[in-house]
């Protein structure tokens, strides 16, 4: 079942890179007591994600946070090493947490998995953005075409705040 506005996020674990290596962050660690702008992408460094989606987030990051958002999270079905390299290459002002959902556990739990096997990418995440307050989905913008950023970008979520 696909998550919808009003639903509480399920319990899941992400991996994030630290100086000691990959560390676990739970959904509670990320969302409990916070207002979080979440942006999910099919894959790190892939064309649309790297050249369109992330720039739309970082161009609007200050304005998003000025509207009362505590944190920005980027989710992708990639490992923590890839997500750490992608953060290093794109998040020049350290504005977001890059959450690795390597086995797609979170993505599957919220019904956002995308079978990209036809393109050699395996199971990935649909492209979407959502506003989460204390673990509850308040806004959800599912991109109808994973190769475009028309409703899931930073500009759209900013307008909804």
JSON list of C-alpha atoms in Angstrom, two decimals:
[
{"chain": "A", "resi": 1, "resn": "UNK", "atom": "CA", "xyz": [0.00, 0.00, 0.00]},
{"chain": "A", "resi": 2, "resn": "UNK", "atom": "CA", "xyz": [1.36, 3.40, -0.97]},
{"chain": "A", "resi": 3, "resn": "UNK", "atom": "CA", "xyz": [1.75, 5.93, 1.80]},
{"chain": "A", "resi": 4, "resn": "UNK", "atom": "CA", "xyz": [-0.60, 8.92, 1.76]},
{"chain": "A", "resi": 5, "resn": "UNK", "atom": "CA", "xyz": [-1.08, 12.23, 3.52]},
{"chain": "A", "resi": 6, "resn": "UNK", "atom": "CA", "xyz": [-2.02, 11.62, 7.15]},
{"chain": "A", "resi": 7, "resn": "UNK", "atom": "CA", "xyz": [-0.14, 8.32, 7.42]},
{"chain": "A", "resi": 8, "resn": "UNK", "atom": "CA", "xyz": [2.61, 7.75, 9.96]},
{"chain": "A", "resi": 9, "resn": "UNK", "atom": "CA", "xyz": [5.91, 6.60, 8.49]},
{"chain": "A", "resi": 10, "resn": "UNK", "atom": "CA", "xyz": [6.71, 2.97, 9.26]},
{"chain": "A", "resi": 11, "resn": "UNK", "atom": "CA", "xyz": [9.70, 1.97, 11.32]},
{"chain": "A", "resi": 12, "resn": "UNK", "atom": "CA", "xyz": [12.74, 1.57, 9.06]},
{"chain": "A", "resi": 13, "resn": "UNK", "atom": "CA", "xyz": [16.50, 1.91, 9.09]},
{"chain": "A", "resi": 14, "resn": "UNK", "atom": "CA", "xyz": [18.72, 4.01, 6.86]},
{"chain": "A", "resi": 15, "resn": "UNK", "atom": "CA", "xyz": [22.49, 4.14, 6.63]},
{"chain": "A", "resi": 16, "resn": "UNK", "atom": "CA", "xyz": [24.46, 7.38, 6.77]},
{"chain": "A", "resi": 17, "resn": "UNK", "atom": "CA", "xyz": [28.20, 7.82, 6.58]},
{"chain": "A", "resi": 18, "resn": "UNK", "atom": "CA", "xyz": [30.13, 9.00, 9.61]},
{"chain": "A", "resi": 19, "resn": "UNK", "atom": "CA", "xyz": [33.84, 9.26, 10.33]},
{"chain": "A", "resi": 20, "resn": "UNK", "atom": "CA", "xyz": [33.64, 5.72, 11.73]},
{"chain": "A", "resi": 21, "resn": "UNK", "atom": "CA", "xyz": [31.91, 4.34, 8.62]},
{"chain": "A", "resi": 22, "resn": "UNK", "atom": "CA", "xyz": [28.25, 3.60, 7.86]},
{"chain": "A", "resi": 23, "resn": "UNK", "atom": "CA", "xyz": [25.92, 4.18, 10.81]},
{"chain": "A", "resi": 24, "resn": "UNK", "atom": "CA", "xyz": [22.24, 3.28, 11.27]},
{"chain": "A", "resi": 25, "resn": "UNK", "atom": "CA", "xyz": [19.61, 6.01, 11.56]},
{"chain": "A", "resi": 26, "resn": "UNK", "atom": "CA", "xyz": [16.05, 4.97, 12.30]},
{"chain": "A", "resi": 27, "resn": "UNK", "atom": "CA", "xyz": [12.94, 6.76, 11.14]},
{"chain": "A", "resi": 28, "resn": "UNK", "atom": "CA", "xyz": [12.62, 8.03, 14.73]},
{"chain": "A", "resi": 29, "resn": "UNK", "atom": "CA", "xyz": [16.17, 9.44, 14.57]},
{"chain": "A", "resi": 30, "resn": "UNK", "atom": "CA", "xyz": [15.31, 11.33, 11.40]},
{"chain": "A", "resi": 31, "resn": "UNK", "atom": "CA", "xyz": [11.68, 12.37, 11.95]},
{"chain": "A", "resi": 32, "resn": "UNK", "atom": "CA", "xyz": [10.65, 12.27, 15.62]},
{"chain": "A", "resi": 33, "resn": "UNK", "atom": "CA", "xyz": [9.77, 15.76, 16.87]},
{"chain": "A", "resi": 34, "resn": "UNK", "atom": "CA", "xyz": [10.93, 17.39, 13.64]},
{"chain": "A", "resi": 35, "resn": "UNK", "atom": "CA", "xyz": [9.55, 18.89, 10.46]},
{"chain": "A", "resi": 36, "resn": "UNK", "atom": "CA", "xyz": [11.48, 17.29, 7.59]},
{"chain": "A", "resi": 37, "resn": "UNK", "atom": "CA", "xyz": [11.40, 17.91, 3.85]},
{"chain": "A", "resi": 38, "resn": "UNK", "atom": "CA", "xyz": [12.07, 14.56, 2.17]},
{"chain": "A", "resi": 39, "resn": "UNK", "atom": "CA", "xyz": [13.15, 14.20, -1.44]},
{"chain": "A", "resi": 40, "resn": "UNK", "atom": "CA", "xyz": [13.42, 10.70, -2.90]},
{"chain": "A", "resi": 41, "resn": "UNK", "atom": "CA", "xyz": [15.20, 9.92, -6.13]},
{"chain": "A", "resi": 42, "resn": "UNK", "atom": "CA", "xyz": [15.64, 6.77, -8.22]},
{"chain": "A", "resi": 43, "resn": "UNK", "atom": "CA", "xyz": [19.42, 6.91, -8.11]},
{"chain": "A", "resi": 44, "resn": "UNK", "atom": "CA", "xyz": [22.46, 8.90, -7.09]},
{"chain": "A", "resi": 45, "resn": "UNK", "atom": "CA", "xyz": [24.37, 10.44, -9.99]},
{"chain": "A", "resi": 46, "resn": "UNK", "atom": "CA", "xyz": [21.69, 9.47, -12.52]},
{"chain": "A", "resi": 47, "resn": "UNK", "atom": "CA", "xyz": [20.90, 12.18, -15.07]},
{"chain": "A", "resi": 48, "resn": "UNK", "atom": "CA", "xyz": [17.61, 13.63, -13.87]},
{"chain": "A", "resi": 49, "resn": "UNK", "atom": "CA", "xyz": [18.42, 13.14, -10.18]},
{"chain": "A", "resi": 50, "resn": "UNK", "atom": "CA", "xyz": [21.86, 14.73, -10.41]},
{"chain": "A", "resi": 51, "resn": "UNK", "atom": "CA", "xyz": [21.23, 17.50, -12.92]},
{"chain": "A", "resi": 52, "resn": "UNK", "atom": "CA", "xyz": [17.64, 18.51, -12.16]},
{"chain": "A", "resi": 53, "resn": "UNK", "atom": "CA", "xyz": [16.27, 17.21, -8.87]},
{"chain": "A", "resi": 54, "resn": "UNK", "atom": "CA", "xyz": [19.15, 17.99, -6.49]},
{"chain": "A", "resi": 55, "resn": "UNK", "atom": "CA", "xyz": [19.73, 21.49, -7.89]},
{"chain": "A", "resi": 56, "resn": "UNK", "atom": "CA", "xyz": [16.02, 22.26, -7.34]},
{"chain": "A", "resi": 57, "resn": "UNK", "atom": "CA", "xyz": [16.44, 21.26, -3.70]},
{"chain": "A", "resi": 58, "resn": "UNK", "atom": "CA", "xyz": [19.65, 23.15, -2.99]},
{"chain": "A", "resi": 59, "resn": "UNK", "atom": "CA", "xyz": [18.51, 26.30, -4.79]},
{"chain": "A", "resi": 60, "resn": "UNK", "atom": "CA", "xyz": [15.55, 26.40, -2.39]},
{"chain": "A", "resi": 61, "resn": "UNK", "atom": "CA", "xyz": [17.14, 24.98, 0.77]},
{"chain": "A", "resi": 62, "resn": "UNK", "atom": "CA", "xyz": [17.50, 28.26, 2.66]},
{"chain": "A", "resi": 63, "resn": "UNK", "atom": "CA", "xyz": [13.94, 29.30, 1.82]},
{"chain": "A", "resi": 64, "resn": "UNK", "atom": "CA", "xyz": [12.59, 25.86, 2.81]},
{"chain": "A", "resi": 65, "resn": "UNK", "atom": "CA", "xyz": [14.33, 26.07, 6.18]},
{"chain": "A", "resi": 66, "resn": "UNK", "atom": "CA", "xyz": [13.17, 29.68, 6.62]},
{"chain": "A", "resi": 67, "resn": "UNK", "atom": "CA", "xyz": [9.59, 28.32, 6.46]},
{"chain": "A", "resi": 68, "resn": "UNK", "atom": "CA", "xyz": [10.16, 26.27, 9.61]},
{"chain": "A", "resi": 69, "resn": "UNK", "atom": "CA", "xyz": [11.55, 23.05, 8.20]},
{"chain": "A", "resi": 70, "resn": "UNK", "atom": "CA", "xyz": [14.12, 21.57, 10.59]},
{"chain": "A", "resi": 71, "resn": "UNK", "atom": "CA", "xyz": [15.90, 19.28, 8.14]},
{"chain": "A", "resi": 72, "resn": "UNK", "atom": "CA", "xyz": [16.14, 18.25, 4.51]},
{"chain": "A", "resi": 73, "resn": "UNK", "atom": "CA", "xyz": [16.61, 14.56, 3.73]},
{"chain": "A", "resi": 74, "resn": "UNK", "atom": "CA", "xyz": [17.56, 12.97, 0.42]},
{"chain": "A", "resi": 75, "resn": "UNK", "atom": "CA", "xyz": [16.58, 9.29, 0.11]},
{"chain": "A", "resi": 76, "resn": "UNK", "atom": "CA", "xyz": [17.80, 6.88, -2.54]},
{"chain": "A", "resi": 77, "resn": "UNK", "atom": "CA", "xyz": [18.13, 3.14, -2.96]},
{"chain": "A", "resi": 78, "resn": "UNK", "atom": "CA", "xyz": [21.91, 3.28, -2.95]},
{"chain": "A", "resi": 79, "resn": "UNK", "atom": "CA", "xyz": [24.54, 2.30, -0.39]},
{"chain": "A", "resi": 80, "resn": "UNK", "atom": "CA", "xyz": [25.99, 4.68, 2.18]},
{"chain": "A", "resi": 81, "resn": "UNK", "atom": "CA", "xyz": [29.30, 4.99, 0.31]},
{"chain": "A", "resi": 82, "resn": "UNK", "atom": "CA", "xyz": [27.61, 6.18, -2.88]},
{"chain": "A", "resi": 83, "resn": "UNK", "atom": "CA", "xyz": [25.31, 8.52, -0.97]},
{"chain": "A", "resi": 84, "resn": "UNK", "atom": "CA", "xyz": [28.28, 9.98, 0.92]},
{"chain": "A", "resi": 85, "resn": "UNK", "atom": "CA", "xyz": [30.17, 10.63, -2.34]},
{"chain": "A", "resi": 86, "resn": "UNK", "atom": "CA", "xyz": [27.04, 12.19, -3.85]},
{"chain": "A", "resi": 87, "resn": "UNK", "atom": "CA", "xyz": [26.65, 14.46, -0.82]},
{"chain": "A", "resi": 88, "resn": "UNK", "atom": "CA", "xyz": [30.31, 15.47, -1.10]},
{"chain": "A", "resi": 89, "resn": "UNK", "atom": "CA", "xyz": [29.85, 16.31, -4.80]},
{"chain": "A", "resi": 90, "resn": "UNK", "atom": "CA", "xyz": [26.53, 18.19, -4.55]},
{"chain": "A", "resi": 91, "resn": "UNK", "atom": "CA", "xyz": [25.77, 19.47, -1.05]},
{"chain": "A", "resi": 92, "resn": "UNK", "atom": "CA", "xyz": [28.39, 22.19, -0.89]},
{"chain": "A", "resi": 93, "resn": "UNK", "atom": "CA", "xyz": [26.73, 24.02, 2.04]},
{"chain": "A", "resi": 94, "resn": "UNK", "atom": "CA", "xyz": [25.90, 20.87, 4.04]},
{"chain": "A", "resi": 95, "resn": "UNK", "atom": "CA", "xyz": [22.16, 21.50, 3.88]},
{"chain": "A", "resi": 96, "resn": "UNK", "atom": "CA", "xyz": [20.83, 17.94, 3.72]},
{"chain": "A", "resi": 97, "resn": "UNK", "atom": "CA", "xyz": [21.17, 14.50, 5.22]},
{"chain": "A", "resi": 98, "resn": "UNK", "atom": "CA", "xyz": [21.67, 11.83, 2.57]},
{"chain": "A", "resi": 99, "resn": "UNK", "atom": "CA", "xyz": [19.87, 8.66, 3.67]},
{"chain": "A", "resi": 100, "resn": "UNK", "atom": "CA", "xyz": [20.96, 5.40, 2.05]},
{"chain": "A", "resi": 101, "resn": "UNK", "atom": "CA", "xyz": [18.10, 2.92, 1.68]},
{"chain": "A", "resi": 102, "resn": "UNK", "atom": "CA", "xyz": [20.38, 0.26, 0.22]},
{"chain": "A", "resi": 103, "resn": "UNK", "atom": "CA", "xyz": [17.95, -2.67, 0.37]},
{"chain": "A", "resi": 104, "resn": "UNK", "atom": "CA", "xyz": [14.90, -0.48, -0.36]},
{"chain": "A", "resi": 105, "resn": "UNK", "atom": "CA", "xyz": [13.44, -1.41, 3.03]},
{"chain": "A", "resi": 106, "resn": "UNK", "atom": "CA", "xyz": [12.00, 2.07, 3.69]},
{"chain": "A", "resi": 107, "resn": "UNK", "atom": "CA", "xyz": [10.99, 2.50, 0.05]},
{"chain": "A", "resi": 108, "resn": "UNK", "atom": "CA", "xyz": [9.10, -0.80, 0.01]},
{"chain": "A", "resi": 109, "resn": "UNK", "atom": "CA", "xyz": [7.52, -0.15, 3.42]},
{"chain": "A", "resi": 110, "resn": "UNK", "atom": "CA", "xyz": [5.90, 3.03, 2.09]},
{"chain": "A", "resi": 111, "resn": "UNK", "atom": "CA", "xyz": [4.95, 1.47, -1.27]},
{"chain": "A", "resi": 112, "resn": "UNK", "atom": "CA", "xyz": [7.26, 3.67, -3.36]},
{"chain": "A", "resi": 113, "resn": "UNK", "atom": "CA", "xyz": [9.39, 0.99, -5.00]},
{"chain": "A", "resi": 114, "resn": "UNK", "atom": "CA", "xyz": [10.05, 1.30, -8.73]},
{"chain": "A", "resi": 115, "resn": "UNK", "atom": "CA", "xyz": [11.17, -1.69, -10.79]},
{"chain": "A", "resi": 116, "resn": "UNK", "atom": "CA", "xyz": [13.86, -0.24, -13.04]},
{"chain": "A", "resi": 117, "resn": "UNK", "atom": "CA", "xyz": [15.24, -3.66, -14.00]},
{"chain": "A", "resi": 118, "resn": "UNK", "atom": "CA", "xyz": [14.53, -2.97, -17.65]},
{"chain": "A", "resi": 119, "resn": "UNK", "atom": "CA", "xyz": [17.22, -0.29, -17.50]},
{"chain": "A", "resi": 120, "resn": "UNK", "atom": "CA", "xyz": [19.61, -2.46, -15.47]},
{"chain": "A", "resi": 121, "resn": "UNK", "atom": "CA", "xyz": [18.96, -0.54, -12.24]},
{"chain": "A", "resi": 122, "resn": "UNK", "atom": "CA", "xyz": [16.98, -3.12, -10.25]},
{"chain": "A", "resi": 123, "resn": "UNK", "atom": "CA", "xyz": [14.55, -1.97, -7.58]},
{"chain": "A", "resi": 124, "resn": "UNK", "atom": "CA", "xyz": [14.70, 1.76, -6.97]},
{"chain": "A", "resi": 125, "resn": "UNK", "atom": "CA", "xyz": [12.47, 4.46, -5.48]},
{"chain": "A", "resi": 126, "resn": "UNK", "atom": "CA", "xyz": [9.87, 6.49, -7.26]},
{"chain": "A", "resi": 127, "resn": "UNK", "atom": "CA", "xyz": [10.72, 10.17, -7.44]},
{"chain": "A", "resi": 128, "resn": "UNK", "atom": "CA", "xyz": [8.73, 12.13, -4.84]},
{"chain": "A", "resi": 129, "resn": "UNK", "atom": "CA", "xyz": [8.88, 14.80, -2.20]},
{"chain": "A", "resi": 130, "resn": "UNK", "atom": "CA", "xyz": [7.04, 14.91, 1.07]},
{"chain": "A", "resi": 131, "resn": "UNK", "atom": "CA", "xyz": [6.78, 17.03, 4.14]},
{"chain": "A", "resi": 132, "resn": "UNK", "atom": "CA", "xyz": [6.85, 14.98, 7.32]},
{"chain": "A", "resi": 133, "resn": "UNK", "atom": "CA", "xyz": [6.00, 16.38, 10.76]},
{"chain": "A", "resi": 134, "resn": "UNK", "atom": "CA", "xyz": [6.88, 14.22, 13.75]},
{"chain": "A", "resi": 135, "resn": "UNK", "atom": "CA", "xyz": [6.71, 11.11, 11.56]},
{"chain": "A", "resi": 136, "resn": "UNK", "atom": "CA", "xyz": [3.37, 11.95, 9.89]},
{"chain": "A", "resi": 137, "resn": "UNK", "atom": "CA", "xyz": [3.11, 12.76, 6.18]},
{"chain": "A", "resi": 138, "resn": "UNK", "atom": "CA", "xyz": [1.65, 16.25, 5.69]},
{"chain": "A", "resi": 139, "resn": "UNK", "atom": "CA", "xyz": [2.39, 16.77, 1.96]},
{"chain": "A", "resi": 140, "resn": "UNK", "atom": "CA", "xyz": [3.18, 14.21, -0.73]},
{"chain": "A", "resi": 141, "resn": "UNK", "atom": "CA", "xyz": [4.18, 14.91, -4.32]},
{"chain": "A", "resi": 142, "resn": "UNK", "atom": "CA", "xyz": [4.65, 11.78, -6.43]},
{"chain": "A", "resi": 143, "resn": "UNK", "atom": "CA", "xyz": [6.31, 12.42, -9.79]},
{"chain": "A", "resi": 144, "resn": "UNK", "atom": "CA", "xyz": [4.27, 10.68, -12.52]},
{"chain": "A", "resi": 145, "resn": "UNK", "atom": "CA", "xyz": [7.31, 10.34, -14.81]},
{"chain": "A", "resi": 146, "resn": "UNK", "atom": "CA", "xyz": [10.56, 9.30, -13.08]},
{"chain": "A", "resi": 147, "resn": "UNK", "atom": "CA", "xyz": [12.58, 11.04, -15.80]},
{"chain": "A", "resi": 148, "resn": "UNK", "atom": "CA", "xyz": [11.14, 14.46, -14.97]},
{"chain": "A", "resi": 149, "resn": "UNK", "atom": "CA", "xyz": [11.06, 16.87, -12.02]},
{"chain": "A", "resi": 150, "resn": "UNK", "atom": "CA", "xyz": [7.73, 18.67, -12.40]},
{"chain": "A", "resi": 151, "resn": "UNK", "atom": "CA", "xyz": [6.00, 18.14, -9.02]},
{"chain": "A", "resi": 152, "resn": "UNK", "atom": "CA", "xyz": [8.69, 16.67, -6.75]},
{"chain": "A", "resi": 153, "resn": "UNK", "atom": "CA", "xyz": [11.29, 19.44, -6.76]},
{"chain": "A", "resi": 154, "resn": "UNK", "atom": "CA", "xyz": [12.33, 21.85, -4.06]},
{"chain": "A", "resi": 155, "resn": "UNK", "atom": "CA", "xyz": [10.39, 24.68, -5.67]},
{"chain": "A", "resi": 156, "resn": "UNK", "atom": "CA", "xyz": [7.09, 22.79, -5.47]},
{"chain": "A", "resi": 157, "resn": "UNK", "atom": "CA", "xyz": [7.51, 21.81, -1.82]},
{"chain": "A", "resi": 158, "resn": "UNK", "atom": "CA", "xyz": [8.56, 25.37, -0.97]},
{"chain": "A", "resi": 159, "resn": "UNK", "atom": "CA", "xyz": [5.32, 26.70, -2.49]},
{"chain": "A", "resi": 160, "resn": "UNK", "atom": "CA", "xyz": [3.32, 24.29, -0.32]},
{"chain": "A", "resi": 161, "resn": "UNK", "atom": "CA", "xyz": [4.84, 25.48, 2.95]}
]
